[in-house]
Tab-separated table of C-alpha atoms and ligand atoms in Angstrom:
chain	number	residue	atom	x	y	z
A	1	MET	CA	-44.384	23.644	-38.596
A	2	THR	CA	-42.834	22.657	-35.301
A	3	ASP	CA	-41.057	19.392	-34.762
A	4	THR	CA	-43.489	18.226	-32.108
A	5	LEU	CA	-44.932	15.064	-33.502
A	6	LEU	CA	-47.863	14.329	-31.293
A	7	GLU	CA	-49.765	17.586	-31.115
A	8	THR	CA	-52.203	19.500	-33.228
A	9	SER	CA	-52.148	23.168	-34.099
A	10	SER	CA	-54.236	25.346	-36.356
A	11	ALA	CA	-53.425	25.622	-40.056
A	12	SER	CA	-50.410	27.837	-40.571
A	13	SER	CA	-50.761	29.070	-44.127
A	14	SER	CA	-54.439	30.006	-44.111
A	15	SER	CA	-54.996	33.205	-46.102
A	16	SER	CA	-58.691	33.545	-45.295
A	17	PRO	CA	-59.719	32.174	-41.899
A	18	GLU	CA	-63.058	30.765	-43.102
A	19	ALA	CA	-61.402	28.938	-46.017
A	20	THR	CA	-60.632	25.842	-44.025
A	21	ASP	CA	-60.955	24.793	-40.429
A	22	VAL	CA	-58.647	21.835	-40.889
A	23	THR	CA	-56.240	21.706	-37.995
A	24	VAL	CA	-52.818	20.451	-38.892
A	25	PRO	CA	-52.131	17.231	-37.047
A	26	LEU	CA	-48.412	16.946	-36.616
A	27	GLY	CA	-47.917	13.271	-36.123
A	28	ARG	CA	-49.239	9.814	-35.535
A	29	LYS	CA	-51.355	9.176	-32.494
A	30	ILE	CA	-53.134	5.939	-31.652
A	31	VAL	CA	-55.875	6.238	-29.042
A	32	THR	CA	-57.922	3.048	-29.578
A	33	ALA	CA	-57.433	-0.483	-30.823
A	34	ILE	CA	-56.986	-0.493	-34.633
A	35	PRO	CA	-59.621	-0.559	-36.024
A	36	GLY	CA	-61.354	1.404	-33.262
A	37	PRO	CA	-64.951	0.866	-32.091
A	38	LYS	CA	-66.525	3.431	-34.416
A	39	SER	CA	-64.689	1.970	-37.396
A	40	VAL	CA	-65.795	-1.513	-36.405
A	41	ALA	CA	-69.423	-0.350	-36.234
A	42	LEU	CA	-69.162	1.330	-39.638
A	43	HIS	CA	-67.594	-1.799	-41.061
A	44	GLU	CA	-70.523	-3.903	-39.900
A	45	ARG	CA	-72.914	-1.508	-41.673
A	46	ARG	CA	-70.771	-1.594	-44.783
A	47	LEU	CA	-70.696	-5.381	-44.999
A	48	LYS	CA	-74.502	-5.385	-45.281
A	49	VAL	CA	-74.528	-3.102	-48.340
A	50	VAL	CA	-71.096	-3.188	-50.030
A	51	PRO	CA	-69.878	-6.421	-51.666
A	52	PRO	CA	-66.656	-8.001	-50.401
A	53	GLY	CA	-65.128	-7.659	-53.867
A	54	VAL	CA	-64.621	-4.020	-52.935
A	55	ALA	CA	-62.138	-4.789	-50.178
A	56	SER	CA	-60.334	-2.301	-47.915
A	57	ALA	CA	-56.698	-2.845	-46.964
A	58	LEU	CA	-57.225	-1.313	-43.520
A	59	PRO	CA	-60.850	-0.822	-42.439
A	60	VAL	CA	-60.330	2.318	-40.404
A	61	TYR	CA	-62.905	4.854	-41.531
A	62	ILE	CA	-61.455	8.274	-42.224
A	63	GLU	CA	-62.953	11.497	-40.947
A	64	LYS	CA	-60.447	14.057	-42.173
A	65	ALA	CA	-56.964	14.443	-43.544
A	66	HIS	CA	-54.362	17.121	-44.106
A	67	ASP	CA	-50.878	17.096	-45.629
A	68	ALA	CA	-49.564	13.591	-44.869
A	69	ILE	CA	-51.819	12.773	-41.913
A	70	VAL	CA	-55.196	11.050	-41.964
A	71	ILE	CA	-57.474	10.922	-38.930
A	72	ASP	CA	-60.052	8.200	-38.426
A	73	VAL	CA	-63.486	8.365	-36.814
A	74	ASP	CA	-62.045	7.131	-33.517
A	75	GLY	CA	-59.489	9.939	-33.392
A	76	ASN	CA	-56.457	7.887	-34.436
A	77	GLN	CA	-53.910	9.789	-36.532
A	78	PHE	CA	-51.883	7.983	-39.158
A	79	ILE	CA	-48.822	9.001	-41.140
A	80	ASP	CA	-50.019	8.375	-44.678
A	81	LEU	CA	-47.294	6.748	-46.780
A	82	GLY	CA	-49.800	5.680	-49.440
A	83	ALA	CA	-51.610	8.896	-50.392
A	84	GLY	CA	-54.573	6.861	-51.662
A	85	ILE	CA	-52.159	5.043	-54.027
A	86	GLY	CA	-50.327	8.140	-55.117
A	87	VAL	CA	-53.382	10.353	-55.619
A	88	THR	CA	-52.935	13.064	-53.013
A	89	THR	CA	-49.408	13.684	-54.274
A	90	ILE	CA	-49.493	17.357	-53.313
A	91	GLY	CA	-50.815	16.435	-49.836
A	92	HIS	CA	-54.315	16.084	-48.421
A	93	THR	CA	-56.592	19.144	-48.474
A	94	GLN	CA	-54.161	21.685	-49.895
A	95	GLU	CA	-55.850	25.029	-49.644
A	96	PRO	CA	-55.277	26.405	-53.185
A	97	VAL	CA	-56.802	23.240	-54.664
A	98	ILE	CA	-59.778	23.271	-52.294
A	99	GLU	CA	-60.361	26.969	-53.057
A	100	ALA	CA	-60.202	26.450	-56.819
A	101	ALA	CA	-62.701	23.590	-56.595
A	102	LYS	CA	-65.013	25.551	-54.264
A	103	ALA	CA	-64.999	28.579	-56.577
A	104	GLN	CA	-66.032	26.348	-59.477
A	105	LEU	CA	-68.780	24.751	-57.381
A	106	ASP	CA	-70.352	28.225	-57.182
A	107	ARG	CA	-70.142	28.774	-60.955
A	108	PHE	CA	-71.397	25.530	-62.545
A	109	LEU	CA	-70.933	21.789	-62.004
A	110	HIS	CA	-71.481	20.401	-65.466
A	111	THR	CA	-72.253	21.356	-69.028
A	112	LEU	CA	-70.476	18.485	-70.826
A	113	PHE	CA	-67.404	19.626	-72.719
A	114	THR	CA	-68.621	17.863	-75.878
A	115	ILE	CA	-71.876	19.892	-75.767
A	116	THR	CA	-70.850	23.360	-74.533
A	117	PRO	CA	-67.181	23.647	-73.593
A	118	TYR	CA	-65.362	25.702	-70.920
A	119	GLU	CA	-61.880	27.134	-70.512
A	120	SER	CA	-60.443	25.011	-67.693
A	121	TYR	CA	-60.487	21.848	-69.853
A	122	VAL	CA	-58.443	23.705	-72.462
A	123	ARG	CA	-56.059	25.003	-69.796
A	124	VAL	CA	-55.419	21.474	-68.462
A	125	ALA	CA	-54.631	20.342	-72.028
A	126	GLU	CA	-52.199	23.269	-72.372
A	127	LEU	CA	-50.501	22.362	-69.085
A	128	LEU	CA	-50.194	18.733	-70.157
A	129	ALA	CA	-48.723	19.766	-73.511
A	130	GLU	CA	-46.201	21.897	-71.655
A	131	HIS	CA	-45.192	19.390	-68.973
A	132	THR	CA	-45.262	16.004	-70.711
A	133	PRO	CA	-41.959	14.992	-72.370
A	134	GLY	CA	-41.321	16.008	-75.966
A	135	ASP	CA	-41.267	19.287	-77.809
A	136	PHE	CA	-43.898	18.706	-80.492
A	137	ALA	CA	-47.575	19.458	-81.089
A	138	LYS	CA	-49.738	17.505	-78.646
A	139	ARG	CA	-53.426	17.031	-77.950
A	140	SER	CA	-55.098	15.879	-74.721
A	141	MET	CA	-58.490	14.387	-73.999
A	142	LEU	CA	-59.816	14.195	-70.443
A	143	VAL	CA	-61.637	11.283	-68.840
A	144	ASN	CA	-62.529	10.130	-65.315
A	145	SER	CA	-60.240	7.277	-64.360
A	146	GLY	CA	-56.919	5.702	-65.123
A	147	ALA	CA	-58.463	2.661	-66.771
A	148	GLU	CA	-60.553	4.927	-68.960
A	149	ALA	CA	-57.384	6.753	-70.031
A	150	VAL	CA	-55.780	3.408	-70.917
A	151	GLU	CA	-58.867	2.351	-72.892
A	152	ASN	CA	-58.844	5.599	-74.864
A	153	GLY	CA	-55.104	5.544	-75.455
A	154	ILE	CA	-55.370	2.049	-76.936
A	155	LYS	CA	-58.450	2.987	-78.937
A	156	ILE	CA	-56.659	5.964	-80.494
A	157	ALA	CA	-53.464	3.980	-81.176
A	158	ARG	CA	-55.507	1.371	-83.028
A	159	LYS	CA	-57.269	4.028	-85.079
A	160	ALA	CA	-53.995	5.802	-85.868
A	161	THR	CA	-52.186	2.632	-86.958
A	162	GLY	CA	-55.053	0.549	-88.340
A	163	ARG	CA	-53.515	-2.390	-86.439
A	164	ARG	CA	-54.940	-4.801	-83.891
A	165	ALA	CA	-52.409	-6.026	-81.323
A	166	ILE	CA	-51.397	-4.475	-78.000
A	167	ALA	CA	-48.229	-5.322	-76.089
A	168	ALA	CA	-48.126	-4.735	-72.351
A	169	PHE	CA	-45.373	-6.129	-70.089
A	170	GLU	CA	-44.739	-8.616	-67.346
A	171	HIS	CA	-45.700	-7.128	-63.952
A	172	ALA	CA	-47.914	-4.511	-65.624
A	173	TYR	CA	-51.032	-3.039	-64.074
A	174	HIS	CA	-53.467	-0.971	-66.131
A	175	GLY	CA	-56.894	-1.170	-64.473
A	176	ARG	CA	-60.069	-3.143	-63.888
A	177	THR	CA	-62.168	-2.654	-67.027
A	178	ASN	CA	-62.482	-5.513	-69.494
A	179	LEU	CA	-59.622	-4.417	-71.753
A	180	THR	CA	-57.349	-3.414	-68.886
A	181	MET	CA	-57.968	-6.676	-66.996
A	182	ALA	CA	-56.527	-8.405	-70.052
A	183	MET	CA	-53.559	-6.043	-69.977
A	184	ASN	CA	-52.613	-6.692	-66.346
A	185	TYR	CA	-49.916	-9.269	-65.772
A	186	LYS	CA	-51.323	-10.691	-62.554
A	187	ALA	CA	-54.659	-12.509	-62.800
A	188	ALA	CA	-55.540	-12.781	-59.119
A	189	PRO	CA	-57.348	-10.884	-57.775
A	190	TYR	CA	-57.997	-8.507	-60.660
A	191	ALA	CA	-59.251	-10.879	-63.317
A	192	THR	CA	-60.061	-14.210	-61.687
A	193	GLY	CA	-63.477	-15.357	-62.892
A	194	PHE	CA	-64.275	-12.121	-64.746
A	195	GLY	CA	-63.602	-13.283	-68.318
A	196	PRO	CA	-63.861	-13.665	-71.248
A	197	PHE	CA	-61.295	-10.952	-71.838
A	198	ALA	CA	-60.375	-8.694	-74.724
A	199	GLY	CA	-58.147	-10.428	-77.251
A	200	ASP	CA	-54.954	-9.394	-79.025
A	201	VAL	CA	-53.220	-8.408	-75.791
A	202	TYR	CA	-49.700	-9.754	-75.184
A	203	HIS	CA	-47.157	-9.514	-72.369
A	204	ALA	CA	-43.565	-8.869	-73.336
A	205	PRO	CA	-40.654	-9.535	-70.977
A	206	SER	CA	-39.838	-6.399	-68.957
A	207	SER	CA	-36.699	-4.998	-67.354
A	208	TYR	CA	-36.446	-6.058	-63.717
A	209	PRO	CA	-32.787	-5.505	-62.816
A	210	TYR	CA	-33.007	-7.080	-59.356
A	211	ARG	CA	-34.261	-10.366	-60.792
A	212	ASP	CA	-33.074	-10.539	-64.405
A	213	GLY	CA	-29.654	-8.920	-64.052
A	214	LEU	CA	-29.894	-7.634	-67.634
A	215	SER	CA	-28.643	-4.271	-68.855
A	216	GLY	CA	-31.171	-1.950	-70.482
A	217	PRO	CA	-30.086	-2.797	-74.050
A	218	GLU	CA	-30.124	-6.541	-73.244
A	219	ALA	CA	-33.616	-6.384	-71.754
A	220	ALA	CA	-34.807	-4.290	-74.714
A	221	ALA	CA	-33.388	-6.800	-77.181
A	222	ARG	CA	-35.233	-9.595	-75.373
A	223	ALA	CA	-38.519	-7.631	-75.452
A	224	ILE	CA	-38.099	-6.680	-79.115
A	225	ASN	CA	-37.420	-10.286	-80.034
A	226	TYR	CA	-40.710	-11.212	-78.348
A	227	LEU	CA	-42.599	-8.447	-80.166
A	228	GLU	CA	-41.171	-9.398	-83.551
A	229	LYS	CA	-41.513	-13.170	-83.219
A	230	HIS	CA	-44.650	-13.515	-81.148
A	231	ILE	CA	-46.779	-10.677	-82.583
A	232	GLY	CA	-45.052	-9.156	-85.607
A	233	ALA	CA	-44.450	-5.432	-85.946
A	234	THR	CA	-46.942	-4.974	-88.782
A	235	ASP	CA	-49.835	-6.160	-86.585
A	236	LEU	CA	-48.789	-4.196	-83.528
A	237	ALA	CA	-50.741	-1.001	-82.733
A	238	ALA	CA	-49.268	-0.080	-79.360
A	239	VAL	CA	-46.624	-0.926	-76.813
A	240	ILE	CA	-47.689	0.297	-73.372
A	241	ILE	CA	-45.544	0.386	-70.255
A	242	GLU	CA	-45.337	2.096	-66.871
A	243	PRO	CA	-41.904	3.791	-66.761
A	244	ILE	CA	-41.744	2.683	-63.126
A	245	GLN	CA	-44.171	-0.162	-62.593
A	246	GLY	CA	-46.685	0.533	-59.836
A	247	GLU	CA	-48.836	-2.348	-58.657
A	248	GLY	CA	-46.242	-4.800	-60.031
A	249	GLY	CA	-43.668	-3.675	-57.463
A	250	PHE	CA	-41.954	-0.401	-58.444
A	251	GLN	CA	-39.540	-2.040	-60.866
A	252	VAL	CA	-37.222	0.628	-62.207
A	253	PRO	CA	-36.077	-0.440	-65.685
A	254	ALA	CA	-32.367	-0.564	-66.442
A	255	ASP	CA	-30.999	2.513	-68.227
A	256	GLY	CA	-31.484	2.384	-71.958
A	257	PHE	CA	-34.426	-0.053	-71.894
A	258	LEU	CA	-37.204	2.458	-72.561
A	259	PRO	CA	-35.420	4.587	-75.213
A	260	ALA	CA	-34.393	1.432	-77.120
A	261	LEU	CA	-38.011	0.255	-77.191
A	262	GLN	CA	-39.183	3.701	-78.309
A	263	GLU	CA	-36.615	3.661	-81.104
A	264	TRP	CA	-37.896	0.279	-82.268
A	265	CYS	CA	-41.528	1.436	-82.047
A	266	THR	CA	-40.788	4.588	-84.042
A	267	ALA	CA	-38.958	2.611	-86.712
A	268	ASN	CA	-41.885	0.195	-86.978
A	269	GLY	CA	-44.822	2.610	-86.836
A	270	VAL	CA	-45.938	1.382	-83.401
A	271	VAL	CA	-47.409	3.880	-80.890
A	272	MET	CA	-45.470	3.696	-77.625
A	273	ILE	CA	-47.537	4.699	-74.611
A	274	ALA	CA	-46.279	5.678	-71.150
A	275	ASP	CA	-48.766	4.706	-68.470
A	276	GLU	CA	-47.775	7.449	-66.004
A	277	ILE	CA	-51.002	7.106	-64.055
A	278	GLN	CA	-49.091	6.331	-60.853
A	279	SER	CA	-45.637	7.751	-61.633
A	280	GLY	CA	-46.666	11.087	-63.170
A	281	ILE	CA	-47.500	14.602	-61.906
A	282	GLY	CA	-44.377	15.229	-59.864
A	283	ARG	CA	-44.381	11.948	-57.977
A	284	THR	CA	-40.793	10.960	-58.882
A	285	GLY	CA	-39.150	14.394	-58.854
A	286	SER	CA	-39.853	15.238	-62.469
A	287	TYR	CA	-43.279	15.976	-63.894
A	288	PHE	CA	-43.252	12.562	-65.560
A	289	ALA	CA	-41.032	9.589	-64.676
A	290	SER	CA	-40.239	8.987	-68.371
A	291	GLU	CA	-37.888	11.980	-68.129
A	292	HIS	CA	-35.542	10.089	-65.765
A	293	PHE	CA	-34.870	7.583	-68.519
A	294	GLY	CA	-34.492	10.002	-71.410
A	295	TRP	CA	-37.690	8.587	-72.864
A	296	VAL	CA	-40.014	10.702	-75.003
A	297	PRO	CA	-43.186	8.600	-75.436
A	298	ASP	CA	-45.692	9.048	-78.268
A	299	MET	CA	-48.493	9.131	-75.733
A	300	VAL	CA	-48.639	9.758	-71.975
A	301	LEU	CA	-51.484	8.726	-69.664
A	302	SER	CA	-52.071	10.698	-66.449
A	303	ALA	CA	-54.603	10.185	-63.699
A	304	LYS	CA	-54.079	9.575	-59.992
A	305	GLY	CA	-52.272	12.720	-58.804
A	306	ILE	CA	-53.502	15.130	-61.428
A	307	ALA	CA	-56.393	16.795	-59.588
A	308	GLY	CA	-55.337	16.501	-55.950
A	309	GLY	CA	-57.887	13.776	-55.190
A	310	LEU	CA	-60.740	14.628	-57.547
A	311	PRO	CA	-61.417	12.154	-60.367
A	312	LEU	CA	-59.654	13.216	-63.554
A	313	ALA	CA	-57.462	11.456	-66.092
A	314	ALA	CA	-55.890	12.377	-69.383
A	315	VAL	CA	-54.582	10.972	-72.642
A	316	THR	CA	-51.886	13.237	-74.097
A	317	GLY	CA	-50.310	12.326	-77.406
A	318	ARG	CA	-48.636	13.477	-80.560
A	319	ALA	CA	-51.107	15.602	-82.526
A	320	GLU	CA	-50.849	13.442	-85.647
A	321	ILE	CA	-51.823	10.343	-83.651
A	322	MET	CA	-54.552	11.955	-81.545
A	323	ASP	CA	-56.120	13.728	-84.534
A	324	THR	CA	-56.919	10.463	-86.334
A	325	ALA	CA	-60.015	9.860	-84.177
A	326	GLN	CA	-63.164	11.148	-85.884
A	327	PRO	CA	-65.277	13.946	-84.323
A	328	GLY	CA	-67.637	12.361	-81.803
A	329	GLY	CA	-65.430	9.284	-81.502
A	330	LEU	CA	-63.924	10.433	-78.215
A	331	GLY	CA	-65.608	11.683	-75.073
A	332	GLY	CA	-67.928	10.654	-72.271
A	333	THR	CA	-70.488	12.376	-70.091
A	334	PHE	CA	-68.317	13.255	-67.102
A	335	GLY	CA	-64.910	13.497	-68.811
A	336	GLY	CA	-63.058	16.645	-67.773
A	337	ASN	CA	-65.550	17.676	-65.096
A	338	PRO	CA	-65.074	21.425	-64.472
A	339	VAL	CA	-64.509	21.092	-60.714
A	340	ALA	CA	-61.799	18.498	-61.363
A	341	THR	CA	-60.164	20.564	-64.129
A	342	GLU	CA	-60.040	23.669	-61.895
A	343	ALA	CA	-58.450	21.535	-59.178
A	344	ALA	CA	-55.920	20.178	-61.692
A	345	ILE	CA	-54.873	23.682	-62.730
A	346	ALA	CA	-54.326	24.490	-59.051
A	347	VAL	CA	-52.255	21.295	-58.662
A	348	PHE	CA	-49.919	22.318	-61.497
A	349	GLU	CA	-49.613	25.833	-60.022
A	350	LEU	CA	-48.855	24.442	-56.583
A	351	ILE	CA	-46.130	22.177	-57.940
A	352	GLU	CA	-44.480	25.213	-59.530
A	353	LYS	CA	-45.012	27.659	-56.683
A	354	ASN	CA	-43.921	25.349	-53.867
A	355	GLU	CA	-41.147	23.714	-55.934
A	356	LEU	CA	-42.647	20.322	-55.159
A	357	LEU	CA	-40.361	18.505	-57.596
A	358	LYS	CA	-37.546	19.347	-55.173
A	359	SER	CA	-39.685	17.948	-52.395
A	360	ALA	CA	-39.778	14.575	-54.155
A	361	ALA	CA	-35.970	14.622	-54.264
A	362	ARG	CA	-35.890	15.537	-50.565
A	363	ILE	CA	-38.128	12.569	-49.754
A	364	GLU	CA	-35.895	10.224	-51.745
A	365	SER	CA	-32.835	11.587	-49.942
A	366	ILE	CA	-34.369	10.520	-46.624
A	367	LEU	CA	-36.205	7.327	-47.568
A	368	LYS	CA	-33.510	5.693	-49.723
A	369	PRO	CA	-30.624	5.909	-47.231
A	370	GLY	CA	-32.998	5.035	-44.383
A	371	LEU	CA	-34.221	1.927	-46.177
A	372	LEU	CA	-30.718	0.962	-47.302
A	373	ALA	CA	-29.646	1.123	-43.646
A	374	LEU	CA	-32.523	-1.246	-42.815
A	375	LYS	CA	-31.385	-3.500	-45.670
A	376	ASP	CA	-27.949	-3.741	-44.017
A	377	LYS	CA	-29.623	-4.660	-40.766
A	378	TYR	CA	-32.267	-7.128	-42.036
A	379	ASP	CA	-31.285	-9.561	-44.747
A	380	ILE	CA	-34.908	-10.191	-45.792
A	381	ILE	CA	-34.791	-6.803	-47.550
A	382	GLY	CA	-33.531	-7.885	-50.952
A	383	ASP	CA	-33.832	-4.637	-52.864
A	384	VAL	CA	-34.451	-0.927	-52.303
A	385	ARG	CA	-35.551	0.915	-55.440
A	386	GLY	CA	-37.574	3.751	-56.904
A	387	LYS	CA	-37.317	7.464	-57.508
A	388	GLY	CA	-38.482	10.546	-55.633
A	389	ALA	CA	-41.579	9.838	-53.576
A	390	MET	CA	-42.067	6.456	-55.263
A	391	ILE	CA	-39.789	4.083	-53.342
A	392	ALA	CA	-40.155	0.392	-52.490
A	393	ILE	CA	-38.461	-2.474	-50.748
A	394	GLU	CA	-38.715	-6.051	-52.014
A	395	LEU	CA	-38.673	-8.711	-49.321
A	396	VAL	CA	-37.267	-12.203	-49.733
A	397	GLU	CA	-36.881	-15.234	-47.496
A	398	ALA	CA	-33.914	-14.974	-45.124
A	399	GLY	CA	-30.671	-16.108	-46.752
A	400	THR	CA	-32.004	-16.065	-50.332
A	401	GLY	CA	-31.239	-12.414	-51.188
A	402	ASP	CA	-28.032	-13.243	-53.050
A	403	SER	CA	-29.299	-16.413	-54.695
A	404	THR	CA	-32.856	-17.537	-55.403
A	405	LYS	CA	-34.550	-14.394	-54.002
A	406	VAL	CA	-37.601	-16.325	-52.793
A	407	PRO	CA	-40.462	-13.803	-52.438
A	408	ASN	CA	-41.539	-13.172	-48.841
A	409	ALA	CA	-45.147	-12.000	-48.915
A	410	ALA	CA	-45.781	-13.046	-45.302
A	411	ALA	CA	-43.213	-10.542	-44.014
A	412	VAL	CA	-44.772	-7.774	-46.102
A	413	SER	CA	-48.240	-8.451	-44.664
A	414	ALA	CA	-46.866	-8.622	-41.127
A	415	ILE	CA	-44.953	-5.344	-41.479
A	416	ALA	CA	-47.932	-3.506	-42.988
A	417	ALA	CA	-50.173	-4.784	-40.175
A	418	TYR	CA	-47.641	-3.841	-37.488
A	419	ALA	CA	-47.166	-0.364	-38.973
A	420	ALA	CA	-50.917	0.254	-39.066
A	421	GLN	CA	-51.190	-0.614	-35.378
A	422	LYS	CA	-48.502	1.995	-34.698
A	423	GLY	CA	-50.086	4.696	-36.860
A	424	VAL	CA	-48.257	4.337	-40.168
A	425	LEU	CA	-50.150	3.507	-43.373
A	426	VAL	CA	-48.022	1.587	-45.873
A	427	LEU	CA	-49.134	-0.100	-49.076
A	428	THR	CA	-48.135	-3.474	-50.398
A	429	ALA	CA	-47.457	-4.343	-54.040
A	430	GLY	CA	-45.633	-6.806	-56.251
A	431	THR	CA	-46.495	-9.703	-58.501
A	432	TRP	CA	-45.742	-11.999	-55.531
A	433	GLY	CA	-47.141	-9.577	-52.924
A	434	ASN	CA	-43.643	-9.201	-51.469
A	435	VAL	CA	-43.100	-5.463	-51.963
A	436	LEU	CA	-43.770	-2.595	-49.575
A	437	ARG	CA	-44.254	0.609	-51.521
A	438	PHE	CA	-43.940	4.099	-50.176
A	439	LEU	CA	-45.904	6.827	-51.928
A	440	PRO	CA	-45.983	9.670	-49.411
A	441	SER	CA	-47.359	13.022	-50.403
A	442	LEU	CA	-44.832	15.676	-51.323
A	443	ALA	CA	-46.067	17.649	-48.316
A	444	ILE	CA	-44.686	15.132	-45.829
A	445	SER	CA	-42.102	16.533	-43.406
A	446	ASP	CA	-38.663	15.065	-42.769
A	447	GLU	CA	-39.728	14.372	-39.178
A	448	LEU	CA	-42.687	12.242	-40.247
A	449	LEU	CA	-40.553	10.279	-42.697
A	450	LEU	CA	-37.927	9.566	-40.045
A	451	ASP	CA	-40.619	8.630	-37.552
A	452	ALA	CA	-42.183	6.238	-40.095
A	453	LEU	CA	-38.765	4.699	-40.788
A	454	SER	CA	-38.330	4.028	-37.073
A	455	VAL	CA	-41.687	2.224	-37.038
A	456	LEU	CA	-40.558	0.098	-39.992
A	457	ASP	CA	-37.378	-0.735	-38.115
A	458	ASP	CA	-39.458	-1.871	-35.129
A	459	ALA	CA	-41.740	-3.879	-37.419
A	460	LEU	CA	-38.796	-5.684	-39.003
A	461	ALA	CA	-37.291	-6.342	-35.585
A	462	ALA	CA	-40.618	-7.769	-34.366
A	463	LEU	CA	-40.852	-10.352	-37.173
B	1	PLP	C1	-54.148	2.960	-60.800
B	1	PLP	C2	-53.565	2.653	-62.110
B	1	PLP	C3	-54.358	2.450	-63.243
B	1	PLP	C4	-55.863	2.421	-63.168
B	1	PLP	O1	-56.394	3.641	-62.752
B	1	PLP	P1	-57.897	3.677	-62.168
B	1	PLP	O2	-58.140	5.142	-61.936
B	1	PLP	O3	-57.888	2.881	-60.928
B	1	PLP	O4	-58.771	3.115	-63.206
B	1	PLP	C5	-53.728	2.233	-64.452
B	1	PLP	N1	-52.385	2.223	-64.541
B	1	PLP	C6	-51.594	2.427	-63.477
B	1	PLP	C7	-50.108	2.414	-63.645
B	1	PLP	C8	-52.148	2.631	-62.219
B	1	PLP	O5	-51.361	2.792	-61.158
């Protein structure tokens, strides 16, 4: 790839010319107002048939995408720092994944694994057993979405323990189904008006070093006190946490927090579940973010990045926990669709072959110092945090970064809007909406990252 940012060239690594005609756009390019006229027209059509509850952060309608660039129907090219919320972790339209899916399309599309099974489902379970933390017998079941993985993880933990209560954490996000709405920390917009909600769900205090100043053991002691006093260990089926919180704002727990909780869970017969739906599959520079913290969970949930963009999710857990569910108790019509499982196998192979875990470290080595330099320059950046290709900045009101740390959601919205106008897609997050999160694909080049950082600099300067 050349370092020319504003040109296109044909795909470089194409093994068979007919395999893909995706040209590789090398950089951002804005040729119309954002959104452009064709996007505006599509949006008008959409508003007549799609309810506003399904909102779009930036209503530019996408025509194609490759690596870390998306191109809209008006011909605008954006540097994608969101990857569909960490789904296209390996990059958009990676050829080995497309080929694997296409080959399966020619063989069969569906049989239903719980009627007549097929090998690729088994292979994905083997890969998950190999790459999730912990050297013990594991089982995996495959489903279609992150929320469905959470639902099944909780269901199995309850069966395995015979207990009722579930503890999630402050700032947690687990999905939009009835149970997972109850598990999220933030009500608006995910739960407002959609109740009644599932019961027996609690929120323990988390580890949020920037705001609580607690060490890992201190934060764990606080959480354990809550679990013991407010719920009681003997009624607690599962403790579920994102090792790095996603939607809540990329809080990285203090060292020691997660292993101390796991130790308490193990001692008390509680299933501890890692929701790695956003942080897993190479995103943070290890296969699963739990590894950074020396945490070996009883159960790991995967979804977003696992199949390169096709819908697939997984519950992977200790065999003795997973095996408690009765035959027929687990499943679902589309779970482990064969096109998605073939794509997932290709994703795992690509991570190995292209050493993509190193790519996550490379991205961190550019983004972190770049953002820390912006933090020195702009005092509304209160915190820079995250790991690998999962990095965020938390914005506060000017002059409050060392004291009250007043959340600054307005600045986050303004920066995201400015960046979009300049051809950079960034996502927002945070319980107070005051976090900008960066989830680029591992295929992003150094040049694109540096270019995106310069746009952020301009956006901060323009505030
Ligand atoms: C996205 C997400 C979910 C929900 O996944 P869906 O596929 O949207 O149902 C659950 N947990 C975490 C941490 C997520 O990021």
